[in-house]
mmCIF file of C-alpha atoms in Angstrom:
data_model
loop_
_atom_site.group_PDB
_atom_site.id
_atom_site.type_symbol
_atom_site.label_atom_id
_atom_site.label_comp_id
_atom_site.label_asym_id
_atom_site.label_seq_id
_atom_site.Cartn_x
_atom_site.Cartn_y
_atom_site.Cartn_z
ATOM 1 C CA UNK A 1457 -22.909 -22.032 9.377
ATOM 2 C CA UNK A 1458 -22.115 -23.442 12.581
ATOM 3 C CA UNK A 1459 -26.582 -23.653 13.468
ATOM 4 C CA UNK A 1460 -27.454 -25.474 9.954
ATOM 5 C CA UNK A 1461 -24.051 -27.502 10.632
ATOM 6 C CA UNK A 1462 -25.092 -29.041 14.019
ATOM 7 C CA UNK A 1463 -28.890 -29.028 13.058
ATOM 8 C CA UNK A 1464 -27.969 -31.219 9.930
ATOM 9 C CA UNK A 1465 -25.892 -33.890 11.884
ATOM 10 C CA UNK A 1466 -28.676 -34.046 14.950
ATOM 11 C CA UNK A 1467 -31.415 -34.149 12.393
ATOM 12 C CA UNK A 1468 -30.257 -36.961 10.341
ATOM 13 C CA UNK A 1469 -28.228 -38.772 13.565
ATOM 14 C CA UNK A 1470 -31.188 -38.841 15.788
ATOM 15 C CA UNK A 1471 -34.145 -37.549 13.569
ATOM 16 C CA UNK A 1472 -35.785 -34.434 12.841
ATOM 17 C CA UNK A 1473 -39.044 -34.606 15.671
ATOM 18 C CA UNK A 1474 -36.547 -36.171 18.399
ATOM 19 C CA UNK A 1475 -34.201 -33.196 18.310
ATOM 20 C CA UNK A 1476 -35.368 -29.561 19.361
ATOM 21 C CA UNK A 1477 -34.000 -26.350 19.093
ATOM 22 C CA UNK A 1478 -32.565 -25.956 22.506
ATOM 23 C CA UNK A 1479 -30.515 -29.464 21.271
ATOM 24 C CA UNK A 1480 -29.595 -27.205 18.219
ATOM 25 C CA UNK A 1481 -28.464 -23.797 19.987
ATOM 26 C CA UNK A 1482 -26.613 -25.712 22.763
ATOM 27 C CA UNK A 1483 -24.759 -28.157 20.890
ATOM 28 C CA UNK A 1484 -24.306 -25.527 18.434
ATOM 29 C CA UNK A 1485 -22.754 -22.412 21.229
ATOM 30 C CA UNK A 1486 -25.392 -20.176 20.212
ATOM 31 C CA UNK A 1487 -28.996 -18.981 22.042
ATOM 32 C CA UNK A 1488 -32.216 -19.761 20.973
ATOM 33 C CA UNK A 1489 -32.541 -16.070 19.840
ATOM 34 C CA UNK A 1490 -29.628 -16.555 17.684
ATOM 35 C CA UNK A 1491 -31.205 -19.483 16.432
ATOM 36 C CA UNK A 1492 -34.193 -18.405 15.462
ATOM 37 C CA UNK A 1493 -32.742 -14.698 14.444
ATOM 38 C CA UNK A 1494 -30.919 -16.897 11.598
ATOM 39 C CA UNK A 1495 -33.988 -19.376 10.951
ATOM 40 C CA UNK A 1496 -37.265 -18.174 11.902
ATOM 41 C CA UNK A 1497 -38.351 -21.200 12.851
ATOM 42 C CA UNK A 1498 -37.559 -25.237 13.212
ATOM 43 C CA UNK A 1499 -39.600 -26.013 9.983
ATOM 44 C CA UNK A 1500 -37.369 -23.225 8.112
ATOM 45 C CA UNK A 1501 -34.276 -25.091 9.720
ATOM 46 C CA UNK A 1502 -35.516 -28.183 8.758
ATOM 47 C CA UNK A 1503 -35.997 -26.572 4.926
ATOM 48 C CA UNK A 1504 -32.264 -25.537 4.860
ATOM 49 C CA UNK A 1505 -30.828 -28.475 6.260
ATOM 50 C CA UNK A 1506 -32.687 -30.520 3.496
ATOM 51 C CA UNK A 1507 -31.797 -27.922 1.180
ATOM 52 C CA UNK A 1508 -28.033 -28.204 1.998
ATOM 53 C CA UNK A 1509 -27.936 -32.183 1.918
ATOM 54 C CA UNK A 1510 -29.492 -31.608 -1.634
ATOM 55 C CA UNK A 1511 -27.100 -29.464 -2.674
ATOM 56 C CA UNK A 1512 -24.229 -31.884 -1.499
ATOM 57 C CA UNK A 1513 -25.936 -34.951 -3.096
ATOM 58 C CA UNK A 1514 -26.100 -33.427 -6.233
ATOM 59 C CA UNK A 1515 -22.700 -31.853 -6.195
ATOM 60 C CA UNK A 1516 -21.296 -35.099 -5.662
ATOM 61 C CA UNK A 1517 -23.685 -36.936 -8.088
ATOM 62 C CA UNK A 1518 -22.778 -34.669 -10.932
ATOM 63 C CA UNK A 1519 -18.935 -34.762 -10.170
ATOM 64 C CA UNK A 1520 -18.840 -38.905 -10.381
ATOM 65 C CA UNK A 1521 -21.312 -38.797 -13.756
ATOM 66 C CA UNK A 1522 -19.153 -36.142 -15.122
ATOM 67 C CA UNK A 1523 -15.717 -38.099 -14.765
ATOM 68 C CA UNK A 1524 -17.404 -41.365 -16.310
ATOM 69 C CA UNK A 1525 -17.238 -41.765 -20.156
ATOM 70 C CA UNK A 1526 -17.846 -45.032 -21.964
ATOM 71 C CA UNK A 1527 -20.304 -46.722 -23.718
ATOM 72 C CA UNK A 1528 -23.938 -45.624 -23.394
ATOM 73 C CA UNK A 1529 -25.131 -46.382 -19.962
ATOM 74 C CA UNK A 1530 -22.002 -45.799 -18.312
ATOM 75 C CA UNK A 1531 -22.899 -42.343 -17.032
ATOM 76 C CA UNK A 1532 -26.342 -44.136 -15.530
ATOM 77 C CA UNK A 1533 -24.163 -46.514 -13.933
ATOM 78 C CA UNK A 1534 -21.492 -44.082 -12.837
ATOM 79 C CA UNK A 1535 -25.029 -42.916 -10.187
ATOM 80 C CA UNK A 1536 -24.343 -46.029 -8.226
ATOM 81 C CA UNK A 1537 -20.465 -45.078 -7.750
ATOM 82 C CA UNK A 1538 -22.000 -41.812 -6.258
ATOM 83 C CA UNK A 1539 -24.551 -43.567 -4.357
ATOM 84 C CA UNK A 1540 -22.166 -46.124 -2.853
ATOM 85 C CA UNK A 1541 -19.656 -43.292 -2.014
ATOM 86 C CA UNK A 1542 -22.396 -41.312 -0.797
ATOM 87 C CA UNK A 1543 -23.575 -44.063 1.693
ATOM 88 C CA UNK A 1544 -20.174 -44.642 3.228
ATOM 89 C CA UNK A 1545 -19.863 -41.350 3.820
ATOM 90 C CA UNK A 1546 -23.070 -39.831 4.607
ATOM 91 C CA UNK A 1547 -26.121 -42.014 4.455
ATOM 92 C CA UNK A 1548 -25.475 -44.807 7.154
ATOM 93 C CA UNK A 1549 -29.390 -43.872 8.157
ATOM 94 C CA UNK A 1550 -30.806 -44.197 5.036
ATOM 95 C CA UNK A 1551 -32.003 -41.535 2.401
ATOM 96 C CA UNK A 1552 -32.239 -37.855 4.548
ATOM 97 C CA UNK A 1553 -35.231 -37.010 2.080
ATOM 98 C CA UNK A 1554 -37.128 -39.992 2.724
ATOM 99 C CA UNK A 1555 -36.300 -40.236 6.470
ATOM 100 C CA UNK A 1556 -37.947 -36.602 6.497
ATOM 101 C CA UNK A 1557 -40.826 -37.287 4.701
ATOM 102 C CA UNK A 1558 -41.795 -40.267 7.000
ATOM 103 C CA UNK A 1559 -41.517 -38.227 9.913
ATOM 104 C CA UNK A 1560 -43.331 -34.874 8.921
ATOM 105 C CA UNK A 1561 -46.746 -33.926 7.911
ATOM 106 C CA UNK A 1562 -47.750 -33.983 4.295
ATOM 107 C CA UNK A 1563 -47.965 -30.349 4.280
ATOM 108 C CA UNK A 1564 -45.112 -29.648 6.231
ATOM 109 C CA UNK A 1565 -42.772 -27.376 3.527
ATOM 110 C CA UNK A 1566 -39.911 -29.470 3.957
ATOM 111 C CA UNK A 1567 -42.029 -32.411 2.278
ATOM 112 C CA UNK A 1568 -41.799 -30.184 -0.958
ATOM 113 C CA UNK A 1569 -38.217 -29.655 -0.776
ATOM 114 C CA UNK A 1570 -38.207 -33.942 -0.601
ATOM 115 C CA UNK A 1571 -40.434 -33.890 -3.659
ATOM 116 C CA UNK A 1572 -38.203 -31.549 -5.514
ATOM 117 C CA UNK A 1573 -35.091 -33.780 -4.664
ATOM 118 C CA UNK A 1574 -36.795 -36.616 -5.943
ATOM 119 C CA UNK A 1575 -38.059 -34.615 -8.989
ATOM 120 C CA UNK A 1576 -34.816 -33.517 -10.406
ATOM 121 C CA UNK A 1577 -33.434 -36.685 -9.337
ATOM 122 C CA UNK A 1578 -35.645 -38.377 -11.794
ATOM 123 C CA UNK A 1579 -35.100 -35.839 -14.529
ATOM 124 C CA UNK A 1580 -31.307 -36.052 -14.022
ATOM 125 C CA UNK A 1581 -31.753 -39.834 -14.507
ATOM 126 C CA UNK A 1582 -34.098 -39.195 -17.564
ATOM 127 C CA UNK A 1583 -31.587 -36.954 -19.437
ATOM 128 C CA UNK A 1584 -28.761 -39.603 -19.187
ATOM 129 C CA UNK A 1585 -31.480 -42.227 -20.317
ATOM 130 C CA UNK A 1586 -32.233 -40.111 -23.598
ATOM 131 C CA UNK A 1587 -28.102 -39.570 -23.690
ATOM 132 C CA UNK A 1588 -27.380 -42.800 -23.925
ATOM 133 C CA UNK A 1589 -29.583 -43.840 -26.418
ATOM 134 C CA UNK A 1590 -32.563 -45.596 -23.967
ATOM 135 C CA UNK A 1591 -35.650 -46.120 -26.301
ATOM 136 C CA UNK A 1592 -38.077 -45.021 -23.207
ATOM 137 C CA UNK A 1593 -35.853 -42.870 -21.543
ATOM 138 C CA UNK A 1594 -38.527 -41.957 -18.795
ATOM 139 C CA UNK A 1595 -39.697 -45.612 -18.119
ATOM 140 C CA UNK A 1596 -35.955 -46.107 -17.222
ATOM 141 C CA UNK A 1597 -35.059 -43.295 -15.688
ATOM 142 C CA UNK A 1598 -38.106 -44.135 -13.212
ATOM 143 C CA UNK A 1599 -36.917 -48.333 -12.754
ATOM 144 C CA UNK A 1600 -33.431 -46.571 -12.014
ATOM 145 C CA UNK A 1601 -34.509 -44.233 -9.248
ATOM 146 C CA UNK A 1602 -36.658 -47.093 -7.906
ATOM 147 C CA UNK A 1603 -33.194 -49.054 -7.315
ATOM 148 C CA UNK A 1604 -31.990 -46.259 -6.074
ATOM 149 C CA UNK A 1605 -34.371 -45.258 -4.027
ATOM 150 C CA UNK A 1606 -34.389 -49.366 -2.843
ATOM 151 C CA UNK A 1607 -30.664 -49.371 -1.806
ATOM 152 C CA UNK A 1608 -30.958 -46.413 0.419
ATOM 153 C CA UNK A 1609 -33.337 -47.932 2.407
ATOM 154 C CA UNK A 1610 -32.167 -52.107 2.111
ATOM 155 C CA UNK A 1611 -28.302 -50.976 2.937
ATOM 156 C CA UNK A 1612 -28.924 -49.409 6.165
ATOM 157 C CA UNK A 1613 -31.427 -51.677 7.232
ATOM 158 C CA UNK A 1614 -29.225 -54.717 6.783
ATOM 159 C CA UNK A 1615 -32.028 -56.673 4.890
ATOM 160 C CA UNK A 1616 -29.544 -56.967 1.615
ATOM 161 C CA UNK A 1617 -25.663 -56.525 1.824
ATOM 162 C CA UNK A 1618 -23.956 -55.080 -0.995
ATOM 163 C CA UNK A 1619 -27.368 -53.638 -1.455
ATOM 164 C CA UNK A 1620 -26.206 -50.756 -4.122
ATOM 165 C CA UNK A 1621 -24.286 -52.966 -5.877
ATOM 166 C CA UNK A 1622 -27.004 -55.318 -6.367
ATOM 167 C CA UNK A 1623 -29.208 -52.311 -7.212
ATOM 168 C CA UNK A 1624 -26.488 -51.352 -9.530
ATOM 169 C CA UNK A 1625 -26.427 -54.672 -11.399
ATOM 170 C CA UNK A 1626 -30.024 -54.924 -11.626
ATOM 171 C CA UNK A 1627 -29.853 -51.571 -13.688
ATOM 172 C CA UNK A 1628 -27.320 -52.840 -16.143
ATOM 173 C CA UNK A 1629 -29.771 -55.048 -17.189
ATOM 174 C CA UNK A 1630 -32.454 -52.922 -18.031
ATOM 175 C CA UNK A 1631 -29.925 -50.299 -19.024
ATOM 176 C CA UNK A 1632 -28.989 -53.174 -22.098
ATOM 177 C CA UNK A 1633 -32.557 -53.810 -22.342
ATOM 178 C CA UNK A 1634 -33.003 -50.080 -23.055
ATOM 179 C CA UNK A 1635 -30.468 -49.684 -25.293
ATOM 180 C CA UNK A 1636 -30.584 -53.014 -27.170
ATOM 181 C CA UNK A 1637 -34.627 -52.608 -28.206
#
């Protein structure tokens, strides 16, 4: 849908609070009434934006991970390959879920979408850690998630060169330690 695509681009590129429904409607080539008929409110449009982005990330991530075989831990490291590709193509301003959480009030419905996305990713990593034979899969998953989140912030900010690759290097050490324990 043109409205959601336009809103997604504007919300991500400019920030959720900086973009009004007038700008979205104008750039999508629709009226504000059409926008409200489709989504009900700007809040509902923000929720739809984050849900759509989550679907794209999950699809890409699962495809990357399922395409990797090898010794235990390789599938966890494949998440960093996915993050590198995602960062290059769709994540130049950092994680949309982190950005939304910073911009929106604690009780905004889109923050629940962001929390759900992070919980899903943590569970996905824990499943990979368990499948790989990690001694403490929950601990390893939490550590890897923190590395992902740090890379999503440090990379776009320019505070660390090759942030995703450096995070992957640390993850490889943690994985090796977890599998050897």
